[in-house]
Amino acid sequence: MSKKNSVTAQVIDLNSFRSIASYMADTEDWLMSVGEREEVFQKMRDDSRIESLLQERKMRVLQLYGSFTATGNKKVDLACEKILSFNTFYNLNNILLNAVPFGIAACEVKWKFTGGWYVPYDFTPIPRTALSFPRVSGIDFMTPVISSQNIKLDDSRKFIVHRNCDGELSQWGRPVLRSAYIFWKFKQLGVRFWASAAEMVGVPSILALFDAKTEPEAKERAAQLTGALKNWESGSSGAFGNVKQIVQVQSQINDFNTIVETCDREIAYAITAQSLSTNEGTYGTRAQSDTHIQTFDTIIKGDAYLLQQSDQQLVRAFVELNFSGEPAPKYDIDSSDFASWETIRDAINLGIPVSLSALYNKIHLPQPESEKDSFVKQQPSFGFSDNGKDDFFFRK
């Protein structure tokens, strides 16, 4: 009996971790170490490469459909399926997925009472810069506070807080832009260097070659020609005495594209965990491309698994407000692989049983509202049916 009690007893007190400031304020410490403020995340999103990768990762998750696991209470199950639609979760997740670049995302759920139901009709995003984690007694250390209004986001029916978590106990989550920072910064410095260098070497230098008998005479003549050449402007012309030849010296900057491509590739690794399908797909082999796509799919599934936990909070709040005391159905984002339409068609043609509900839910075929709304193409047949009538002449 004592062994069972020791197993079920909670040993670690999470609240005691609040004293470990460096562990809890991981992102803040990192920002200080690189001499940046929270605004650097917004600056990084101004980079077209970073923004396109974040949007691709975000849209891949938003396109996934979710479903409810029935509780056995038909009223609860039907209400969730009817009111908590795809669009509802799309609007919510569009805000919560900002936790991917920023580490944490929060929003307020707006409810209205209509048709006898409490319905979530909108979601208001809360900026990351508005959040803080004050060390105040009575506030859970993972509960953020809106600093300007001193509002605790501890009401699960009104506020949803989502973190991009890697399993560590972090208040701010894990921003993927943190891993991309060093290469983004290097690319920014490289662009500035290239612009300055291009300004210096973009205008060719001019040399005037001449003969002189003595060193003092050569220096005096060189000074005269240098002064004259400095006064030249584009399209100007002039004549010089005792000058054998005017030579134009060209300069160039090499490897700028290599620097940018290298930084973009490493940024792609940081945000999508792969680069080939988003950076070098034209030159990679089919096997390499498939491997990188599968890696990206794994990242998308990880985002979906974390997201459905926050989505479940909305489901519980909806059931609590409308069916107090009843269990809430489990909401699951379907990120599993599904057979292609060609594979399903071949299975049907071979007589292999296929789930009709799966065709409507997974392939998203439009489901007929009634038998009159159903359209089925009649296949021509020149043989005879089982009842002895010619199928060709008696088909509808």
XYZ file of N, CA and C in Angstrom, residues 143-239:
291
model
N 0.839 31.401 -15.421
C -0.279 32.239 -15.833
C 0.211 33.638 -16.181
N 0.063 34.065 -17.435
C 0.505 35.422 -17.799
C -0.480 36.480 -17.315
N 0.008 37.701 -17.259
C -0.784 38.848 -16.820
C -0.651 39.942 -17.868
N -1.778 40.607 -18.202
C -1.714 41.783 -19.067
C -1.232 42.942 -18.211
N -0.006 43.367 -18.441
C 0.660 44.315 -17.539
C -0.093 45.629 -17.396
N -0.548 46.199 -18.517
C -1.150 47.534 -18.479
C -2.452 47.566 -17.694
N -3.187 46.447 -17.666
C -4.476 46.407 -16.982
C -4.475 45.503 -15.756
N -3.357 44.858 -15.506
C -3.226 43.940 -14.382
C -4.322 42.870 -14.396
N -4.547 42.287 -15.578
C -5.569 41.250 -15.745
C -4.889 39.892 -15.813
N -5.269 39.001 -14.909
C -4.732 37.639 -14.930
C -5.494 36.813 -15.974
N -4.767 36.107 -16.799
C -5.397 35.267 -17.821
C -5.631 33.868 -17.263
N -6.366 33.799 -16.147
C -6.557 32.525 -15.462
C -7.955 31.948 -15.636
N -8.836 32.653 -16.348
C -10.177 32.133 -16.604
C -10.137 31.347 -17.919
N -10.216 30.028 -17.818
C -10.072 29.174 -18.996
C -11.223 29.338 -19.980
N -12.317 29.918 -19.547
C -13.443 30.146 -20.466
C -13.257 31.429 -21.267
N -12.456 32.363 -20.750
C -12.274 33.656 -21.403
C -10.936 33.800 -22.115
N -9.905 33.113 -21.606
C -8.572 33.302 -22.169
C -7.951 31.951 -22.524
N -7.302 31.911 -23.671
C -6.571 30.721 -24.098
C -5.123 31.126 -24.334
N -4.215 30.432 -23.662
C -2.779 30.685 -23.799
C -2.142 29.454 -24.425
N -1.438 29.678 -25.530
C -0.823 28.565 -26.255
C 0.690 28.799 -26.351
N 1.457 27.745 -26.109
C 2.914 27.838 -26.161
C 3.480 26.866 -27.185
N 4.515 27.318 -27.858
C 5.301 26.424 -28.705
C 6.334 25.771 -27.791
N 5.995 24.602 -27.299
C 6.748 23.992 -26.197
C 7.610 22.842 -26.705
N 8.828 22.733 -26.158
C 9.703 21.613 -26.500
C 9.874 20.659 -25.318
N 8.955 20.734 -24.376
C 9.000 19.836 -23.231
C 9.639 20.449 -22.004
N 10.284 21.605 -22.169
C 10.886 22.289 -21.030
C 9.835 23.144 -20.315
N 10.113 23.441 -19.069
C 9.196 24.258 -18.281
C 9.521 25.719 -18.553
N 8.899 26.289 -19.566
C 9.209 27.650 -19.972
C 7.935 28.478 -20.014
N 7.957 29.617 -19.350
C 6.793 30.502 -19.353
C 6.546 31.084 -20.737
N 7.611 31.398 -21.455
C 7.488 32.079 -22.742
C 7.454 31.127 -23.926
N 7.518 29.821 -23.686
C 7.545 28.900 -24.807
C 8.896 28.946 -25.515
N 8.952 28.309 -26.683
C 10.196 28.245 -27.453
C 9.986 28.878 -28.821
N 10.388 30.133 -29.037
C 10.217 30.758 -30.355
C 11.184 30.167 -31.374
N 10.679 29.739 -32.524
C 11.566 29.171 -33.547
C 12.462 30.245 -34.150
N 12.050 31.522 -34.037
C 12.886 32.596 -34.575
C 14.188 32.717 -33.804
N 14.215 32.190 -32.611
C 15.457 32.231 -31.833
C 16.555 31.445 -32.542
N 16.223 30.295 -33.084
C 17.216 29.479 -33.778
C 17.658 30.114 -35.089
N 16.787 30.942 -35.674
C 17.109 31.571 -36.955
C 17.805 32.911 -36.786
N 17.910 33.389 -35.553
C 18.386 34.758 -35.331
C 19.804 34.983 -35.867
N 20.731 34.095 -35.541
C 22.126 34.349 -35.864
C 22.346 34.471 -37.374
N 21.615 33.655 -38.157
C 21.787 33.714 -39.606
C 21.013 34.888 -40.202
N 19.900 35.253 -39.584
C 19.197 36.465 -40.021
C 20.070 37.687 -39.777
N 20.709 37.752 -38.610
C 21.563 38.886 -38.278
C 22.767 38.939 -39.208
N 23.345 37.779 -39.491
C 24.511 37.741 -40.377
C 24.129 38.195 -41.778
N 22.946 37.810 -42.222
C 22.507 38.234 -43.552
C 22.267 39.736 -43.592
N 21.706 40.291 -42.504
C 21.488 41.728 -42.458
C 22.808 42.487 -42.532
N 23.797 42.022 -41.778
C 25.108 42.669 -41.803
C 25.768 42.492 -43.162
N 25.558 41.317 -43.777
C 26.127 41.082 -45.099
C 25.540 42.006 -46.144
N 24.234 42.241 -46.064
C 23.583 43.140 -47.017
C 24.108 44.567 -46.839
N 24.271 44.993 -45.594
C 24.798 46.342 -45.353
C 26.224 46.476 -45.871
N 27.043 45.446 -45.614
C 28.419 45.480 -46.093
C 28.447 45.537 -47.620
N 27.602 44.724 -48.245
C 27.580 44.685 -49.711
C 27.153 46.037 -50.268
N 26.159 46.683 -49.649
C 25.702 47.982 -50.139
C 26.799 49.029 -50.026
N 27.521 49.000 -48.893
C 28.615 49.964 -48.717
C 29.750 49.692 -49.687
N 30.095 48.405 -49.832
C 31.187 48.047 -50.729
C 30.827 48.331 -52.180
N 29.571 48.061 -52.535
C 29.146 48.311 -53.915
C 29.203 49.796 -54.242
N 28.899 50.634 -53.249
C 28.975 52.078 -53.458
C 30.406 52.521 -53.699
N 31.334 51.840 -53.020
C 32.741 52.205 -53.163
C 33.331 51.723 -54.475
N 33.011 50.506 -54.887
C 33.646 49.935 -56.074
C 32.767 50.036 -57.299
N 31.529 50.535 -57.122
C 30.623 50.604 -58.265
C 31.085 51.607 -59.302
N 31.790 52.683 -58.857
C 32.319 53.692 -59.778
C 33.772 53.344 -60.089
N 34.116 53.105 -61.338
C 35.478 52.698 -61.680
C 36.482 53.814 -61.404
N 37.693 53.448 -61.043
C 38.782 54.402 -60.845
C 39.499 54.658 -62.175
N 40.157 55.833 -62.282
C 40.837 56.217 -63.521
C 42.301 56.516 -63.205
N 43.167 55.949 -63.998
C 44.600 56.184 -63.859
C 45.125 56.868 -65.116
N 46.005 57.853 -64.902
C 46.678 58.518 -66.021
C 48.150 58.130 -65.998
N 48.612 57.517 -67.073
C 50.000 57.070 -67.167
C 50.821 58.115 -67.918
N 51.984 58.512 -67.325
C 52.828 59.542 -67.935
C 54.296 59.241 -67.617
N 55.197 59.935 -68.276
C 56.641 59.794 -68.036
C 57.160 61.029 -67.317
N 58.134 60.851 -66.454
C 58.796 61.959 -65.749
C 60.266 61.609 -65.579
N 61.122 62.640 -65.639
C 62.559 62.411 -65.566
C 63.034 62.270 -64.130
N 62.448 63.015 -63.214
C 62.895 62.975 -61.814
C 61.718 62.685 -60.890
N 62.028 62.238 -59.663
C 60.994 61.923 -58.685
C 60.180 63.145 -58.288
N 60.812 64.287 -58.012
C 60.008 65.476 -57.679
C 59.096 65.887 -58.829
N 59.600 65.788 -60.034
C 58.764 66.142 -61.185
C 57.578 65.192 -61.313
N 57.788 63.911 -61.043
C 56.714 62.917 -61.129
C 55.629 63.194 -60.089
N 56.054 63.532 -58.846
C 55.079 63.810 -57.793
C 54.256 65.048 -58.115
N 54.925 66.070 -58.620
C 54.206 67.297 -58.964
C 53.204 67.050 -60.087
N 53.621 66.301 -61.093
C 52.733 66.011 -62.225
C 51.553 65.132 -61.798
N 51.801 64.159 -60.933
C 50.740 63.276 -60.443
C 49.689 64.052 -59.663
N 50.169 65.033 -58.844
C 49.232 65.838 -58.073
C 48.347 66.676 -58.995
N 48.936 67.201 -60.071
C 48.160 68.004 -61.014
C 47.092 67.149 -61.713
N 47.463 65.954 -62.156
C 46.511 65.080 -62.862
C 45.418 64.570 -61.924
N 45.781 64.283 -60.683
C 44.781 63.806 -59.714
C 43.716 64.866 -59.462
N 44.167 66.105 -59.310
C 43.211 67.185 -59.121
C 42.312 67.370 -60.309
N 42.855 67.234 -61.515
C 42.044 67.381 -62.725
C 41.051 66.242 -62.879
N 41.464 65.008 -62.575
C 40.583 63.857 -62.719
C 39.435 63.881 -61.705
N 39.690 64.444 -60.515
C 38.629 64.518 -59.501
C 37.486 65.415 -59.949
N 37.780 66.376 -60.807
C 36.747 67.304 -61.276
C 35.915 66.748 -62.418
N 36.306 65.581 -62.918
C 35.524 64.963 -63.995
C 34.186 64.481 -63.471
N 33.152 64.623 -64.270
C 31.833 64.087 -63.969
C 31.417 63.164 -65.088
N 30.332 62.438 -64.876
C 29.852 61.516 -65.900
C 29.528 62.279 -67.177
N 30.069 61.816 -68.286
C 29.818 62.448 -69.575
C 30.787 63.564 -69.899
N 31.694 63.878 -68.967
C 32.651 64.958 -69.204
C 33.793 64.465 -70.090
N 34.510 65.396 -70.663
C 35.675 65.073 -71.476
C 36.743 66.118 -71.225
N 37.976 65.751 -71.509
C 39.070 66.689 -71.299
C 40.330 66.224 -71.994
N 41.329 67.078 -72.055
C 42.595 66.755 -72.695
C 43.730 67.049 -71.725
